[in-house]
Tab-separated table of C-alpha atoms and ligand atoms in Angstrom:
chain	number	residue	atom	x	y	z
A	19	MET	CA	0.247	0.099	0.045
A	20	LYS	CA	1.444	3.081	-0.697
A	21	ARG	CA	-0.046	6.452	0.960
A	22	LEU	CA	-0.333	9.332	-0.750
A	23	ALA	CA	-0.463	12.960	-0.386
A	24	ILE	CA	-2.129	14.512	-3.582
A	25	LEU	CA	-1.128	18.283	-3.467
A	26	GLY	CA	-3.481	20.030	-6.212
A	27	SER	CA	-5.846	17.170	-6.268
A	28	THR	CA	-9.265	19.409	-7.503
A	29	GLY	CA	-7.169	20.548	-10.844
A	30	SER	CA	-6.872	18.319	-14.026
A	31	ILE	CA	-3.950	16.435	-13.000
A	32	GLY	CA	-5.105	15.765	-9.394
A	33	THR	CA	-8.601	14.862	-10.524
A	34	GLN	CA	-7.116	11.951	-13.279
A	35	ALA	CA	-4.949	11.152	-10.275
A	36	LEU	CA	-7.847	9.861	-8.050
A	37	GLU	CA	-9.108	8.055	-11.287
A	38	VAL	CA	-5.901	6.187	-11.112
A	39	VAL	CA	-6.032	5.683	-7.393
A	40	ALA	CA	-9.603	4.558	-7.555
A	41	ALA	CA	-8.919	1.950	-10.094
A	42	HIS	CA	-6.035	0.202	-7.862
A	43	PRO	CA	-7.518	0.456	-4.252
A	44	GLU	CA	-5.391	-2.542	-3.216
A	45	LEU	CA	-2.010	-0.252	-4.143
A	46	PHE	CA	-3.011	3.138	-2.837
A	47	GLU	CA	-4.470	5.076	0.141
A	48	VAL	CA	-5.056	8.520	-0.028
A	49	GLU	CA	-3.674	10.446	3.040
A	50	VAL	CA	-4.068	13.669	2.104
A	51	LEU	CA	-5.923	15.892	-0.427
A	52	THR	CA	-5.346	19.735	-1.324
A	53	ALA	CA	-7.347	22.818	-3.251
A	54	HIS	CA	-6.575	26.157	-3.267
A	55	SER	CA	-10.241	27.330	-3.491
A	56	ASN	CA	-12.383	24.835	-5.382
A	57	ALA	CA	-14.374	24.098	-1.957
A	58	ASP	CA	-17.350	21.908	-3.318
A	59	LEU	CA	-14.575	19.449	-5.222
A	60	LEU	CA	-12.830	18.941	-2.293
A	61	ILE	CA	-15.473	18.194	0.064
A	62	LYS	CA	-16.849	15.703	-2.709
A	63	GLN	CA	-13.242	14.103	-3.058
A	64	ALA	CA	-13.023	14.145	0.730
A	65	ARG	CA	-16.128	12.131	1.392
A	66	ARG	CA	-15.338	9.744	-1.704
A	67	PHE	CA	-11.695	8.704	-0.651
A	68	THR	CA	-12.215	9.789	3.405
A	69	PRO	CA	-8.128	10.741	3.646
A	70	ASN	CA	-6.685	11.813	6.802
A	71	ALA	CA	-6.578	15.212	6.169
A	72	VAL	CA	-7.568	17.832	3.758
A	73	VAL	CA	-6.170	21.171	3.134
A	74	ILE	CA	-8.127	24.364	1.453
A	75	THR	CA	-5.319	27.122	1.283
A	76	ASP	CA	-7.553	29.652	0.775
A	77	GLU	CA	-8.541	30.625	4.170
A	78	SER	CA	-11.753	31.966	3.404
A	79	LYS	CA	-13.282	28.841	2.232
A	80	TYR	CA	-12.122	26.991	5.325
A	81	GLU	CA	-15.240	27.550	7.224
A	82	THR	CA	-17.309	26.132	3.988
A	83	VAL	CA	-14.917	22.765	4.165
A	84	ARG	CA	-14.821	22.138	8.072
A	85	SER	CA	-18.516	22.360	8.213
A	86	ALA	CA	-19.263	20.340	5.292
A	87	ILE	CA	-17.441	17.402	6.180
A	88	LYS	CA	-17.481	17.688	10.221
A	89	ASP	CA	-19.611	14.128	10.283
A	90	ILE	CA	-16.463	12.229	8.819
A	91	PRO	CA	-13.046	11.707	10.392
A	92	VAL	CA	-11.393	13.976	7.949
A	93	LYS	CA	-8.896	17.029	9.546
A	94	VAL	CA	-9.163	20.226	7.713
A	95	PHE	CA	-6.382	22.558	7.529
A	96	THR	CA	-5.957	25.758	5.940
A	97	GLY	CA	-3.192	28.168	4.637
A	98	ALA	CA	0.057	27.369	2.324
A	99	SER	CA	1.979	26.545	5.427
A	100	ALA	CA	-0.214	23.578	6.264
A	101	LEU	CA	0.877	22.178	3.030
A	102	ASN	CA	4.633	22.034	4.162
A	103	ASP	CA	3.696	20.465	7.441
A	104	LEU	CA	1.242	17.962	6.037
A	105	VAL	CA	4.030	16.328	3.215
A	106	GLN	CA	6.209	15.522	6.224
A	107	TRP	CA	3.964	13.642	8.010
A	108	ASP	CA	4.883	9.959	8.854
A	109	THR	CA	1.740	8.614	7.437
A	110	VAL	CA	2.484	9.959	3.781
A	111	ASP	CA	4.871	7.751	1.535
A	112	MET	CA	4.559	9.652	-1.644
A	113	VAL	CA	3.575	13.422	-2.330
A	114	LEU	CA	2.145	14.107	-6.059
A	115	GLY	CA	3.216	17.788	-6.748
A	116	ALA	CA	0.130	18.657	-8.834
A	117	ILE	CA	-0.291	22.571	-7.686
A	118	LEU	CA	0.079	24.971	-10.259
A	119	GLY	CA	2.919	27.430	-10.953
A	120	PHE	CA	5.389	28.736	-8.292
A	121	ALA	CA	2.966	27.921	-5.856
A	122	GLY	CA	4.274	24.250	-5.899
A	123	LEU	CA	7.856	24.881	-4.999
A	124	SER	CA	7.742	25.155	-1.237
A	125	SER	CA	5.779	21.874	-0.486
A	126	ILE	CA	7.905	19.960	-2.866
A	127	LEU	CA	10.943	21.402	-1.062
A	128	SER	CA	9.686	20.367	2.251
A	129	ALA	CA	8.565	16.766	1.209
A	130	ILE	CA	11.942	16.207	-0.197
A	131	ASP	CA	13.458	17.252	3.281
A	132	ALA	CA	11.421	15.001	4.984
A	133	GLY	CA	12.762	11.848	2.317
A	134	LYS	CA	9.428	11.499	0.721
A	135	GLN	CA	9.148	9.984	-2.637
A	136	ILE	CA	7.917	12.674	-5.268
A	137	ALA	CA	5.585	12.476	-8.128
A	138	LEU	CA	6.206	15.459	-9.924
A	139	ALA	CA	3.771	16.962	-11.964
A	140	ASN	CA	4.233	20.500	-11.247
A	141	LYS	CA	7.240	21.598	-13.620
A	142	GLU	CA	7.572	24.932	-12.587
A	143	THR	CA	9.347	23.697	-9.514
A	144	LEU	CA	12.031	22.510	-11.527
A	145	VAL	CA	12.082	25.673	-13.969
A	146	VAL	CA	12.552	28.062	-11.107
A	147	ALA	CA	14.862	26.183	-8.476
A	148	GLY	CA	16.095	22.876	-10.775
A	149	GLU	CA	19.204	23.036	-9.375
A	150	LEU	CA	18.568	23.487	-5.762
A	151	VAL	CA	15.400	20.709	-5.876
A	152	MET	CA	17.756	18.059	-7.502
A	153	GLN	CA	20.869	18.851	-5.447
A	154	ARG	CA	18.507	18.446	-2.160
A	155	ALA	CA	16.746	15.524	-3.658
A	156	THR	CA	20.403	13.785	-3.864
A	157	GLN	CA	20.909	14.581	-0.601
A	158	LYS	CA	17.779	12.910	0.968
A	159	LYS	CA	18.369	10.246	-1.511
A	160	VAL	CA	14.795	11.283	-2.813
A	161	HIS	CA	13.640	9.867	-6.408
A	162	ILE	CA	11.672	12.644	-8.435
A	163	ILE	CA	9.222	10.500	-11.058
A	164	PRO	CA	8.442	12.938	-13.518
A	165	VAL	CA	4.620	13.169	-14.251
A	166	ASP	CA	4.829	15.217	-17.312
A	167	SER	CA	3.878	13.091	-20.624
A	168	GLU	CA	7.531	13.827	-22.228
A	169	HIS	CA	9.496	13.273	-18.882
A	170	SER	CA	7.815	10.346	-18.028
A	171	ALA	CA	8.425	9.166	-21.908
A	172	ILE	CA	12.299	9.765	-21.072
A	173	PHE	CA	12.149	8.332	-17.662
A	174	GLN	CA	10.853	5.275	-19.223
A	175	CYS	CA	13.364	4.952	-22.062
A	176	LEU	CA	15.903	5.542	-19.494
A	177	VAL	CA	14.938	2.398	-17.369
A	178	GLY	CA	18.457	0.101	-17.259
A	179	GLU	CA	20.253	2.937	-18.982
A	180	ASN	CA	23.071	4.712	-17.841
A	181	LEU	CA	22.690	9.026	-17.824
A	182	ASP	CA	26.289	9.037	-19.464
A	183	LYS	CA	24.765	7.601	-22.396
A	184	ILE	CA	22.884	9.455	-23.198
A	185	GLU	CA	23.436	11.815	-26.447
A	186	LYS	CA	20.574	14.079	-26.356
A	187	ILE	CA	16.987	13.827	-25.618
A	188	ILE	CA	14.062	14.979	-28.169
A	189	LEU	CA	10.978	16.732	-26.847
A	190	THR	CA	7.989	16.142	-28.710
A	191	ALA	CA	5.432	19.048	-29.008
A	192	SER	CA	1.961	18.937	-30.332
A	193	GLY	CA	2.292	22.407	-31.610
A	194	GLY	CA	-0.805	23.252	-30.125
A	195	PRO	CA	-3.649	25.055	-31.365
A	196	PHE	CA	-2.080	27.398	-33.399
A	197	LEU	CA	0.647	25.213	-35.290
A	198	GLY	CA	1.609	26.697	-38.818
A	199	ARG	CA	-0.001	29.967	-38.103
A	200	LYS	CA	1.750	33.735	-38.173
A	201	GLN	CA	1.686	36.594	-36.329
A	202	ASN	CA	-1.129	38.033	-38.675
A	203	PHE	CA	-3.332	35.392	-37.218
A	204	LEU	CA	-2.107	35.140	-33.521
A	205	VAL	CA	-2.496	38.817	-33.346
A	206	ASN	CA	-6.176	38.448	-32.597
A	207	VAL	CA	-6.678	35.405	-30.993
A	208	LYS	CA	-8.699	34.987	-27.960
A	209	ALA	CA	-8.072	32.953	-24.573
A	210	SER	CA	-11.337	30.595	-25.858
A	211	HIS	CA	-9.583	29.950	-28.611
A	212	ALA	CA	-6.080	29.109	-27.251
A	213	LEU	CA	-7.873	26.908	-24.910
A	214	GLN	CA	-9.025	24.389	-27.374
A	215	HIS	CA	-5.937	22.107	-27.203
A	216	PRO	CA	-5.949	19.401	-30.057
A	217	ASN	CA	-4.498	16.517	-28.128
A	218	TRP	CA	-4.591	16.972	-24.432
A	219	ASN	CA	-7.565	18.284	-21.920
A	220	MET	CA	-5.605	20.031	-19.606
A	221	GLY	CA	-5.649	23.117	-17.286
A	222	ALA	CA	-5.994	26.664	-18.282
A	223	LYS	CA	-2.503	27.852	-17.553
A	224	ILE	CA	-1.048	24.712	-19.086
A	225	SER	CA	-2.994	25.102	-22.146
A	226	ILE	CA	-2.189	28.624	-22.750
A	227	ASP	CA	1.309	27.483	-22.465
A	228	SER	CA	0.918	24.910	-25.022
A	229	ALA	CA	-0.496	27.434	-27.715
A	230	THR	CA	2.626	29.702	-27.168
A	231	LEU	CA	5.026	26.665	-26.952
A	232	MET	CA	6.062	28.279	-23.545
A	233	ASN	CA	5.227	24.880	-22.348
A	234	LYS	CA	7.714	23.313	-24.524
A	235	GLY	CA	10.319	25.811	-23.383
A	236	LEU	CA	9.591	25.151	-19.608
A	237	GLU	CA	9.841	21.544	-20.526
A	238	ILE	CA	13.395	21.795	-21.838
A	239	ILE	CA	14.349	23.579	-18.458
A	240	GLU	CA	12.466	20.692	-16.719
A	241	ALA	CA	14.328	17.962	-18.346
A	242	LYS	CA	17.747	19.796	-17.983
A	243	TRP	CA	17.464	19.388	-14.628
A	244	LEU	CA	15.781	15.935	-13.846
A	245	PHE	CA	18.218	14.177	-16.190
A	246	GLY	CA	21.200	16.170	-15.512
A	247	LEU	CA	21.939	17.165	-18.963
A	248	GLU	CA	23.950	20.069	-20.727
A	249	ASN	CA	21.743	22.795	-22.042
A	250	ASN	CA	22.393	21.845	-25.669
A	251	GLN	CA	21.598	17.942	-25.084
A	252	VAL	CA	17.790	18.927	-24.969
A	253	GLU	CA	15.878	19.301	-28.527
A	254	VAL	CA	12.611	19.922	-29.316
A	255	VAL	CA	10.423	18.697	-32.725
A	256	ILE	CA	7.241	19.240	-33.773
A	257	HIS	CA	5.295	16.120	-33.923
A	258	PRO	CA	1.413	16.908	-34.250
A	259	GLN	CA	-0.105	13.725	-33.576
A	260	SER	CA	1.272	13.304	-30.019
A	261	ILE	CA	1.930	9.509	-30.062
A	262	ILE	CA	5.490	9.543	-29.492
A	263	HIS	CA	5.702	11.206	-26.174
A	264	SER	CA	9.519	11.615	-26.294
A	265	MET	CA	12.879	10.124	-27.554
A	266	VAL	CA	16.178	9.425	-26.109
A	267	GLN	CA	19.327	9.211	-28.354
A	268	PHE	CA	21.981	7.400	-27.400
A	269	VAL	CA	25.828	7.643	-27.683
A	270	ASP	CA	25.781	4.678	-30.355
A	271	GLY	CA	23.007	6.834	-32.185
A	272	SER	CA	20.404	4.356	-31.093
A	273	ILE	CA	17.261	6.092	-30.389
A	274	LYS	CA	14.309	4.942	-27.788
A	275	ALA	CA	10.892	6.704	-27.732
A	276	GLN	CA	7.904	6.165	-25.694
A	277	MET	CA	4.470	6.079	-27.631
A	278	GLY	CA	0.698	5.730	-26.548
A	279	VAL	CA	-2.558	7.535	-27.118
A	280	PRO	CA	-1.902	10.987	-25.054
A	281	ASP	CA	-3.751	10.486	-22.175
A	282	MET	CA	-2.359	12.313	-18.897
A	283	LYS	CA	-3.614	9.543	-16.733
A	284	LEU	CA	-0.766	6.979	-18.046
A	285	PRO	CA	2.436	8.626	-16.776
A	286	ILE	CA	0.464	9.726	-13.729
A	287	GLN	CA	-0.277	6.060	-13.054
A	288	TYR	CA	3.599	5.157	-14.048
A	289	ALA	CA	4.579	7.538	-11.420
A	290	LEU	CA	2.346	6.438	-8.660
A	291	ALA	CA	3.080	3.146	-9.386
A	292	PHE	CA	6.916	3.093	-9.995
A	293	PRO	CA	9.149	0.859	-9.733
A	294	HIS	CA	5.957	-1.319	-10.921
A	295	ARG	CA	4.260	-1.007	-14.206
A	296	ILE	CA	0.612	-1.801	-13.456
A	297	ASN	CA	-2.337	-2.704	-15.936
A	298	ASN	CA	-5.039	-0.211	-16.741
A	299	ASN	CA	-8.233	-0.331	-19.382
A	300	PHE	CA	-7.225	2.954	-20.999
A	301	LYS	CA	-7.335	3.399	-24.688
A	302	ARG	CA	-4.703	1.587	-27.085
A	303	PHE	CA	-2.961	3.438	-29.672
A	304	SER	CA	-3.759	1.029	-33.107
A	305	PHE	CA	-1.623	1.296	-36.052
A	306	LYS	CA	-4.840	1.020	-38.101
A	307	GLU	CA	-6.430	4.335	-36.949
A	308	VAL	CA	-3.506	6.491	-37.450
A	309	SER	CA	-1.273	5.775	-40.609
A	310	LYS	CA	1.080	8.562	-40.199
A	311	LEU	CA	3.535	10.233	-38.086
A	312	SER	CA	4.892	13.533	-39.134
A	313	PHE	CA	7.407	15.609	-37.768
A	314	GLU	CA	8.838	19.427	-38.106
A	315	GLU	CA	10.943	22.152	-36.564
A	316	PRO	CA	9.444	24.580	-34.396
A	317	ASP	CA	8.918	27.853	-35.599
A	318	MET	CA	10.433	30.001	-32.983
A	319	LYS	CA	10.310	33.045	-34.726
A	320	THR	CA	6.629	33.308	-34.521
A	321	PHE	CA	6.448	31.558	-31.462
A	322	ARG	CA	9.027	33.389	-29.284
A	323	ASN	CA	8.167	31.910	-26.059
A	324	LEU	CA	10.543	28.944	-26.845
A	325	ALA	CA	13.341	31.175	-27.893
A	326	LEU	CA	13.021	33.226	-24.449
A	327	ALA	CA	12.849	29.901	-22.304
A	328	ARG	CA	16.215	28.822	-23.999
A	329	GLU	CA	17.559	32.000	-23.307
A	330	ALA	CA	16.775	32.015	-20.005
A	331	LEU	CA	18.040	28.403	-19.481
A	332	ASN	CA	21.345	29.473	-21.080
A	333	LEU	CA	21.355	32.608	-18.723
A	334	GLY	CA	21.237	30.247	-15.700
A	335	GLY	CA	21.024	31.897	-12.218
A	336	ASN	CA	17.644	33.428	-11.769
A	337	ALA	CA	16.817	34.047	-15.083
A	338	PRO	CA	14.538	30.680	-15.661
A	339	CYS	CA	12.527	32.019	-12.238
A	340	ILE	CA	12.033	35.723	-13.818
A	341	LEU	CA	10.665	34.002	-17.015
A	342	ASN	CA	8.410	31.666	-15.120
A	343	ALA	CA	7.006	34.443	-13.049
A	344	ALA	CA	6.603	36.884	-15.861
A	345	ASN	CA	4.848	33.994	-17.585
A	346	GLU	CA	2.272	33.357	-14.855
A	347	VAL	CA	1.496	36.741	-14.682
A	348	VAL	CA	0.895	37.414	-18.441
A	349	VAL	CA	-1.178	34.616	-19.105
A	350	HIS	CA	-3.334	35.279	-16.364
A	351	ALA	CA	-3.881	38.289	-17.828
A	352	PHE	CA	-4.559	36.808	-21.288
A	353	LEU	CA	-6.989	34.620	-19.860
A	354	GLN	CA	-8.798	37.432	-18.541
A	355	ASN	CA	-8.478	39.107	-22.200
A	356	LYS	CA	-6.500	41.550	-20.508
A	357	ALA	CA	-3.154	40.816	-22.542
A	358	GLY	CA	-3.084	40.105	-26.258
A	359	PHE	CA	-1.205	36.600	-27.369
A	360	LEU	CA	1.685	38.172	-28.915
A	361	GLU	CA	2.286	40.880	-26.448
A	362	MET	CA	2.771	37.879	-23.776
A	363	SER	CA	6.383	37.389	-25.339
A	364	ASP	CA	7.127	41.091	-25.535
A	365	MET	CA	6.230	41.456	-21.783
A	366	ILE	CA	8.128	38.370	-20.542
A	367	GLU	CA	11.224	39.713	-22.672
A	368	LYS	CA	10.756	43.173	-20.857
A	369	THR	CA	10.305	41.734	-17.264
A	370	MET	CA	13.694	39.435	-17.884
A	371	ALA	CA	15.536	42.827	-18.801
A	372	LYS	CA	14.261	44.460	-15.686
A	373	VAL	CA	15.154	42.275	-13.026
A	374	ALA	CA	18.697	41.931	-12.032
A	375	PRO	CA	20.644	38.953	-12.613
A	376	ILE	CA	21.607	36.636	-9.804
A	377	ALA	CA	24.030	33.641	-11.071
A	378	GLN	CA	23.927	31.200	-7.680
A	379	PRO	CA	20.569	32.061	-6.396
A	380	THR	CA	19.674	30.737	-2.722
A	381	LEU	CA	15.925	29.792	-1.980
A	382	GLU	CA	15.069	33.304	-0.527
A	383	ASP	CA	16.749	34.812	-3.729
A	384	TYR	CA	14.595	32.800	-5.978
A	385	LEU	CA	11.418	34.158	-3.930
A	386	GLN	CA	12.406	37.389	-4.202
A	387	SER	CA	13.153	37.352	-8.000
A	388	ASP	CA	9.518	35.914	-8.382
A	389	ARG	CA	8.056	38.911	-6.485
A	390	GLU	CA	10.243	41.267	-8.275
A	391	ALA	CA	9.515	40.155	-11.827
A	392	ARG	CA	5.390	39.359	-10.841
A	393	ILE	CA	5.441	43.108	-10.075
A	394	TYR	CA	7.272	44.201	-13.469
A	395	ALA	CA	4.919	42.051	-15.257
A	396	ALA	CA	1.802	43.419	-13.985
A	397	GLU	CA	3.039	46.999	-14.705
A	398	PHE	CA	3.702	46.061	-18.461
A	399	VAL	CA	0.135	44.202	-18.486
A	400	LYS	CA	-1.142	47.340	-16.742
A	401	LYS	CA	-0.181	49.133	-20.403
A	402	SER	CA	-1.841	46.574	-22.732
A	403	GLN	CA	-4.214	48.094	-24.762
A	404	LEU	CA	-6.449	45.228	-23.612
A	405	SER	CA	-6.138	46.391	-20.070
A	406	ILE	CA	-9.023	47.683	-18.891
A	407	TYR	CA	-6.946	49.759	-16.481
B	11	LIG	P1	-5.042	23.145	-12.582
B	11	LIG	O1	-5.282	24.592	-12.993
B	11	LIG	O2	-6.017	22.111	-13.509
B	11	LIG	O3	-5.341	22.621	-11.210
B	11	LIG	C1	-4.145	23.132	-10.290
B	11	LIG	C2	-4.517	22.686	-8.978
B	11	LIG	O4	-3.557	23.273	-8.003
B	11	LIG	C3	-5.689	22.793	-8.158
B	11	LIG	O5	-6.090	21.788	-7.365
B	11	LIG	C4	-5.807	24.101	-7.571
B	11	LIG	O6	-6.430	24.475	-6.595
B	11	LIG	C5	-4.283	23.849	-6.939
B	11	LIG	N1	-3.852	25.507	-6.924
B	11	LIG	C6	-3.661	26.537	-7.522
B	11	LIG	N2	-2.875	27.572	-7.304
B	11	LIG	C7	-2.706	27.253	-5.889
B	11	LIG	C8	-1.885	28.095	-4.856
B	11	LIG	N3	-1.632	28.894	-5.167
B	11	LIG	N4	-1.756	27.105	-3.650
B	11	LIG	C9	-2.278	25.881	-3.608
B	11	LIG	N5	-3.076	25.257	-4.834
B	11	LIG	C10	-2.912	25.833	-5.726
B	11	LIG	O7	-3.314	22.747	-13.128
B	11	LIG	P2	-3.094	21.123	-14.278
B	11	LIG	O8	-3.222	21.321	-15.198
B	11	LIG	O9	-3.499	20.039	-13.113
B	11	LIG	O10	-1.803	21.487	-13.613
B	11	LIG	C11	-1.237	21.500	-12.332
B	11	LIG	C12	0.429	21.062	-12.836
B	11	LIG	O11	1.068	20.062	-13.814
B	11	LIG	C13	1.068	22.386	-13.280
B	11	LIG	O12	2.263	22.472	-12.905
B	11	LIG	C14	1.211	21.802	-14.732
B	11	LIG	O13	2.147	22.273	-15.474
B	11	LIG	C15	1.757	20.411	-14.467
B	11	LIG	N6	1.145	19.707	-15.757
B	11	LIG	C16	-0.184	19.548	-16.022
B	11	LIG	C17	-0.670	18.723	-17.142
B	11	LIG	C18	-1.980	18.487	-17.467
B	11	LIG	O14	-2.485	17.925	-18.543
B	11	LIG	N7	-3.015	19.209	-16.978
B	11	LIG	C19	0.287	17.915	-18.030
B	11	LIG	C20	1.614	18.118	-17.513
B	11	LIG	C21	2.081	18.841	-16.644
B	12	LIG	MG1	4.428	17.981	-20.938
């Protein structure tokens, strides 16, 4: 029995993780569930899974949750710091990090410090502080099992291999809903359109990141830290069918790929069950249904976020943290129709130029750079023609 703390249980990854758990009651037990503000769903999940405890980080929702489940033996906590405490409980074996954005960093560090196994969906944690997170994980002998589908693919390709025999890894990208589009089209796109991803059904923020290719930029940085690679060992190829989830090329030129229909439940299940591979009844890939797999170069001139992420990676230090913070702010604004699609890249670039670089940031430096970048990015959003300010 693996006892799980699922951080961000009401989100896209969190709810799918609970589907995996429900299908394997002999393997998994839910110990902790957490949500930011979706009290209704957290209450339903608490009744369905009766965890030891739940956290609703938004304090204004605490009373709603507490009174709704006072008849069942589930402890209720609130506030962000509760996350850091609960992940360290003795009764937790594995922590699934499925909180969105920078907000997920602190609880993952806390879980690592307590020596918990980590299944990591929250890529921003590694984008912001990958070096620090991986160092601490090594010190504590904690395995970080990726949930992100590309990184799960690479992880699966690397089972039984030596990391120093990797020549490069090739991240596949669907290209998102605007593959092949140019500036004249993109300048007018709205959130409702950008949210229509062709292959994956995901949370709002990552859907926008997929449309701008920032998601792939963040994933390059995530891969570098997870697998201990040089910056130039991570490549991206557009593969619109999303059947090959990523590939590893070894020093002898051999390439391994992991394939399957796009369904996040598979990498979630793989990470939760690791080191075991367990059965399921998910849809299987059929070579009869898909006759062609195609590949092309990403258009980094149109989708500038990918180039900006690469630049942040090469700059190193706090640059990826600044990139991430600016991106979180501008995506939030875009979702509210307060920033244009192409403007997002301009605002991220300008924010990166504003915040002072730090070559060897401490955790406190990351927190400070994140705060500063958010302030600058918000100012750029206010100046947007779309902004109501
Ligand atoms: P989502 O928006 O659907 O869910 C986010 C979850 O985090 C919710 O439970 C929410 O309550 C919680 N949350 C949000 N802000 C919080 C805060 N400030 N404090 C505490 N909790 C907070 O997001 P998602 O699509 O499930 O993505 C979660 C993470 O997984 C992201 O980092 C994303 O990049 C990564 N990821 C998602 C997918 C996917 O298919 N959705 C795929 C790969 C990676
Ligand atoms: Mg991914």
